[in-house]
Amino acid sequence: MPGADPFKRLKDDAEKRGSRAANIYAEACPSRALLELVADKWTLLVMPALRRGRMRNGELMRLVEGVSQKMLTQTLRALESNGLVRRIDRMEVPPHVEYELTELGLSLADAMRKLDSWVETHIQAVEKAREEFKKQNRPKSRQSKL
C-alpha cells in the first residue's frame, strides 16, 4: 500500500508493551537522545578504545587520532553522565584521572566493536561503490555546437 508507514508494526509492538517501553521510532521517546549519543563519531571511537581497559586522557587522545581535547572531554562527560563510563580521580597532584567502561558501557562497546569490524572489513567495497557511483552520475559534458 503506497504511503503506508513501513515502521507501523514496530511502533504498534512498542505501544503494546506499554507507555514506558522504549520506542526508537517515536519522536518523543528518550531513547532517541541515547541513540544520538551512541551514533556520535567520537563515541563510536572512544567506547571500543576503552574496551582495552582503564585509560588516562592522554592515552585516549593518542589512540583516537584526530580527536581534540575539547571533543574528548565532552564525549567522556556525556558517556559518564549516561552511566557508560566511570571517571576515576586519584586525587593526586599532579592530577591523575582515569576512565573505564561500566558494565553497561562494556555491553555497548561490544556491540560497537562489531560495527567497527564491519567497517574495516567492507571499506574497500564501499570505496569501490563510491567510485562507481561517481562514474555513473558524473554530469555529461556538453559538446560544443561548433
PDB file of C-alpha atoms in Angstrom:
ATOM      1  CA  MET A   1       0.000   0.000   0.000  1.00  0.00           C
ATOM      2  CA  PRO A   2       1.662   3.279  -1.148  1.00  0.00           C
ATOM      3  CA  GLY A   3       2.300   5.827   1.573  1.00  0.00           C
ATOM      4  CA  ALA A   4       1.964   3.240   4.354  1.00  0.00           C
ATOM      5  CA  ASP A   5       4.255   3.677   7.335  1.00  0.00           C
ATOM      6  CA  PRO A   6       6.912   0.941   6.996  1.00  0.00           C
ATOM      7  CA  PHE A   7       7.539   1.063  10.751  1.00  0.00           C
ATOM      8  CA  LYS A   8       3.892   0.809  11.809  1.00  0.00           C
ATOM      9  CA  ARG A   9       4.239  -2.779  13.071  1.00  0.00           C
ATOM     10  CA  LEU A  10       7.309  -1.851  15.132  1.00  0.00           C
ATOM     11  CA  LYS A  11       5.548   1.182  16.586  1.00  0.00           C
ATOM     12  CA  ASP A  12       2.428  -0.858  17.352  1.00  0.00           C
ATOM     13  CA  ASP A  13       4.512  -3.558  19.062  1.00  0.00           C
ATOM     14  CA  ALA A  14       6.189  -0.925  21.233  1.00  0.00           C
ATOM     15  CA  GLU A  15       2.810   0.560  22.198  1.00  0.00           C
ATOM     16  CA  LYS A  16       1.531  -2.887  23.204  1.00  0.00           C
ATOM     17  CA  ARG A  17       4.491  -3.260  25.588  1.00  0.00           C
ATOM     18  CA  GLY A  18       3.263  -0.216  27.475  1.00  0.00           C
ATOM     19  CA  SER A  19       3.728   3.532  27.523  1.00  0.00           C
ATOM     20  CA  ARG A  20       7.038   3.221  29.401  1.00  0.00           C
ATOM     21  CA  ALA A  21       8.534   0.903  26.792  1.00  0.00           C
ATOM     22  CA  ALA A  22      11.210   2.450  24.620  1.00  0.00           C
ATOM     23  CA  ASN A  23      10.240   3.048  21.017  1.00  0.00           C
ATOM     24  CA  ILE A  24      13.144   4.342  18.953  1.00  0.00           C
ATOM     25  CA  TYR A  25      10.734   5.245  16.146  1.00  0.00           C
ATOM     26  CA  ALA A  26       8.660   7.575  18.341  1.00  0.00           C
ATOM     27  CA  GLU A  27       9.848  11.167  18.064  1.00  0.00           C
ATOM     28  CA  ALA A  28       9.326  11.945  21.753  1.00  0.00           C
ATOM     29  CA  CYS A  29      10.946   8.767  23.083  1.00  0.00           C
ATOM     30  CA  PRO A  30      14.006   9.419  25.285  1.00  0.00           C
ATOM     31  CA  SER A  31      15.779   6.570  23.532  1.00  0.00           C
ATOM     32  CA  ARG A  32      16.315   8.969  20.613  1.00  0.00           C
ATOM     33  CA  ALA A  33      18.696  11.075  22.714  1.00  0.00           C
ATOM     34  CA  LEU A  34      20.615   7.944  23.669  1.00  0.00           C
ATOM     35  CA  LEU A  35      20.738   6.906  20.018  1.00  0.00           C
ATOM     36  CA  GLU A  36      22.183  10.327  19.160  1.00  0.00           C
ATOM     37  CA  LEU A  37      24.952   9.828  21.745  1.00  0.00           C
ATOM     38  CA  VAL A  38      25.652   6.259  20.628  1.00  0.00           C
ATOM     39  CA  ALA A  39      25.777   7.238  16.937  1.00  0.00           C
ATOM     40  CA  ASP A  40      28.251  10.071  17.543  1.00  0.00           C
ATOM     41  CA  LYS A  41      31.578   9.624  15.718  1.00  0.00           C
ATOM     42  CA  TRP A  42      33.693  10.163  18.825  1.00  0.00           C
ATOM     43  CA  THR A  43      31.545   7.859  20.960  1.00  0.00           C
ATOM     44  CA  LEU A  44      31.928   5.166  18.305  1.00  0.00           C
ATOM     45  CA  LEU A  45      35.714   5.511  18.604  1.00  0.00           C
ATOM     46  CA  VAL A  46      36.137   6.106  22.357  1.00  0.00           C
ATOM     47  CA  MET A  47      33.917   3.295  23.626  1.00  0.00           C
ATOM     48  CA  PRO A  48      35.713   0.431  21.836  1.00  0.00           C
ATOM     49  CA  ALA A  49      39.066   2.030  22.745  1.00  0.00           C
ATOM     50  CA  LEU A  50      38.116   1.811  26.419  1.00  0.00           C
ATOM     51  CA  ARG A  51      37.429  -1.922  25.980  1.00  0.00           C
ATOM     52  CA  ARG A  52      41.217  -2.265  26.245  1.00  0.00           C
ATOM     53  CA  GLY A  53      40.969  -1.248  29.878  1.00  0.00           C
ATOM     54  CA  ARG A  54      41.292   1.772  32.126  1.00  0.00           C
ATOM     55  CA  MET A  55      42.945   4.736  30.396  1.00  0.00           C
ATOM     56  CA  ARG A  56      44.071   8.242  31.102  1.00  0.00           C
ATOM     57  CA  ASN A  57      43.005  11.165  28.948  1.00  0.00           C
ATOM     58  CA  GLY A  58      46.355  11.403  27.145  1.00  0.00           C
ATOM     59  CA  GLU A  59      46.291   7.698  26.275  1.00  0.00           C
ATOM     60  CA  LEU A  60      42.858   8.091  24.722  1.00  0.00           C
ATOM     61  CA  MET A  61      43.979  11.142  22.745  1.00  0.00           C
ATOM     62  CA  ARG A  62      46.923   9.196  21.298  1.00  0.00           C
ATOM     63  CA  LEU A  63      44.787   6.178  20.489  1.00  0.00           C
ATOM     64  CA  VAL A  64      41.840   8.065  18.942  1.00  0.00           C
ATOM     65  CA  GLU A  65      43.723  10.105  16.368  1.00  0.00           C
ATOM     66  CA  GLY A  66      42.143  13.394  15.344  1.00  0.00           C
ATOM     67  CA  VAL A  67      40.020  13.989  18.442  1.00  0.00           C
ATOM     68  CA  SER A  68      40.554  17.383  20.056  1.00  0.00           C
ATOM     69  CA  GLN A  69      40.889  17.762  23.811  1.00  0.00           C
ATOM     70  CA  LYS A  70      37.562  19.623  23.847  1.00  0.00           C
ATOM     71  CA  MET A  71      35.688  16.879  21.965  1.00  0.00           C
ATOM     72  CA  LEU A  72      37.257  14.100  24.021  1.00  0.00           C
ATOM     73  CA  THR A  73      36.270  15.853  27.253  1.00  0.00           C
ATOM     74  CA  GLN A  74      32.703  16.459  26.008  1.00  0.00           C
ATOM     75  CA  THR A  75      32.388  12.859  24.861  1.00  0.00           C
ATOM     76  CA  LEU A  76      33.714  11.416  28.121  1.00  0.00           C
ATOM     77  CA  ARG A  77      31.399  13.640  30.180  1.00  0.00           C
ATOM     78  CA  ALA A  78      28.369  12.608  28.101  1.00  0.00           C
ATOM     79  CA  LEU A  79      29.294   8.942  28.436  1.00  0.00           C
ATOM     80  CA  GLU A  80      29.843   9.334  32.184  1.00  0.00           C
ATOM     81  CA  SER A  81      26.518  11.135  32.684  1.00  0.00           C
ATOM     82  CA  ASN A  82      24.736   8.271  30.900  1.00  0.00           C
ATOM     83  CA  GLY A  83      26.346   5.580  33.042  1.00  0.00           C
ATOM     84  CA  LEU A  84      28.549   4.180  30.269  1.00  0.00           C
ATOM     85  CA  VAL A  85      31.948   5.373  31.535  1.00  0.00           C
ATOM     86  CA  ARG A  86      33.326   5.717  35.053  1.00  0.00           C
ATOM     87  CA  ARG A  87      35.709   8.587  35.855  1.00  0.00           C
ATOM     88  CA  ILE A  88      38.286   7.698  38.480  1.00  0.00           C
ATOM     89  CA  ASP A  89      40.023  10.667  40.118  1.00  0.00           C
ATOM     90  CA  ARG A  90      43.045   9.573  42.150  1.00  0.00           C
ATOM     91  CA  MET A  91      43.023  12.946  43.943  1.00  0.00           C
ATOM     92  CA  GLU A  92      46.761  13.338  43.390  1.00  0.00           C
ATOM     93  CA  VAL A  93      48.987  16.242  42.474  1.00  0.00           C
ATOM     94  CA  PRO A  94      49.547  16.441  39.590  1.00  0.00           C
ATOM     95  CA  PRO A  95      46.013  15.297  38.709  1.00  0.00           C
ATOM     96  CA  HIS A  96      45.669  11.611  37.866  1.00  0.00           C
ATOM     97  CA  VAL A  97      42.299  10.799  36.272  1.00  0.00           C
ATOM     98  CA  GLU A  98      41.414   7.564  34.515  1.00  0.00           C
ATOM     99  CA  TYR A  99      38.370   6.369  32.596  1.00  0.00           C
ATOM    100  CA  GLU A 100      36.911   2.896  32.313  1.00  0.00           C
ATOM    101  CA  LEU A 101      33.757   1.324  30.949  1.00  0.00           C
ATOM    102  CA  THR A 102      30.957   0.438  33.321  1.00  0.00           C
ATOM    103  CA  GLU A 103      29.187  -2.896  32.885  1.00  0.00           C
ATOM    104  CA  LEU A 104      26.554  -1.074  30.834  1.00  0.00           C
ATOM    105  CA  GLY A 105      29.263   0.607  28.772  1.00  0.00           C
ATOM    106  CA  LEU A 106      31.020  -2.688  28.155  1.00  0.00           C
ATOM    107  CA  SER A 107      27.849  -4.184  26.702  1.00  0.00           C
ATOM    108  CA  LEU A 108      27.582  -1.229  24.323  1.00  0.00           C
ATOM    109  CA  ALA A 109      31.289  -1.314  23.425  1.00  0.00           C
ATOM    110  CA  ASP A 110      30.944  -4.982  22.462  1.00  0.00           C
ATOM    111  CA  ALA A 111      28.179  -4.087  20.009  1.00  0.00           C
ATOM    112  CA  MET A 112      30.234  -1.175  18.658  1.00  0.00           C
ATOM    113  CA  ARG A 113      33.246  -3.400  18.060  1.00  0.00           C
ATOM    114  CA  LYS A 114      31.096  -5.466  15.698  1.00  0.00           C
ATOM    115  CA  LEU A 115      30.293  -2.277  13.801  1.00  0.00           C
ATOM    116  CA  ASP A 116      33.990  -1.326  13.726  1.00  0.00           C
ATOM    117  CA  SER A 117      34.864  -4.758  12.345  1.00  0.00           C
ATOM    118  CA  TRP A 118      32.197  -4.456   9.659  1.00  0.00           C
ATOM    119  CA  VAL A 119      33.547  -1.062   8.588  1.00  0.00           C
ATOM    120  CA  GLU A 120      37.150  -2.287   8.485  1.00  0.00           C
ATOM    121  CA  THR A 121      36.148  -5.414   6.535  1.00  0.00           C
ATOM    122  CA  HIS A 122      33.980  -3.596   3.970  1.00  0.00           C
ATOM    123  CA  ILE A 123      35.760  -0.267   3.431  1.00  0.00           C
ATOM    124  CA  GLN A 124      37.260  -1.345   0.100  1.00  0.00           C
ATOM    125  CA  ALA A 125      33.880  -2.473  -1.255  1.00  0.00           C
ATOM    126  CA  VAL A 126      32.318   0.811  -0.138  1.00  0.00           C
ATOM    127  CA  GLU A 127      35.111   2.845  -1.748  1.00  0.00           C
ATOM    128  CA  LYS A 128      34.605   0.887  -4.988  1.00  0.00           C
ATOM    129  CA  ALA A 129      30.856   1.571  -4.842  1.00  0.00           C
ATOM    130  CA  ARG A 130      31.562   5.284  -4.354  1.00  0.00           C
ATOM    131  CA  GLU A 131      33.786   5.343  -7.431  1.00  0.00           C
ATOM    132  CA  GLU A 132      31.145   3.520  -9.497  1.00  0.00           C
ATOM    133  CA  PHE A 133      28.528   5.980  -8.307  1.00  0.00           C
ATOM    134  CA  LYS A 134      30.719   8.925  -9.319  1.00  0.00           C
ATOM    135  CA  LYS A 135      31.247   7.436 -12.787  1.00  0.00           C
ATOM    136  CA  GLN A 136      27.540   6.798 -13.337  1.00  0.00           C
ATOM    137  CA  ASN A 137      26.394  10.144 -12.008  1.00  0.00           C
ATOM    138  CA  ARG A 138      29.055  12.372 -13.478  1.00  0.00           C
ATOM    139  CA  PRO A 139      27.393  15.166 -15.461  1.00  0.00           C
ATOM    140  CA  LYS A 140      27.665  14.581 -19.178  1.00  0.00           C
ATOM    141  CA  SER A 141      29.998  17.066 -20.785  1.00  0.00           C
ATOM    142  CA  ARG A 142      28.240  19.427 -23.131  1.00  0.00           C
ATOM    143  CA  GLN A 143      29.556  19.248 -26.612  1.00  0.00           C
ATOM    144  CA  SER A 144      30.267  22.421 -28.451  1.00  0.00           C
ATOM    145  CA  LYS A 145      27.857  23.238 -31.288  1.00  0.00           C
ATOM    146  CA  LEU A 146      30.719  24.373 -33.481  1.00  0.00           C
TER     147      LEU A 146
END
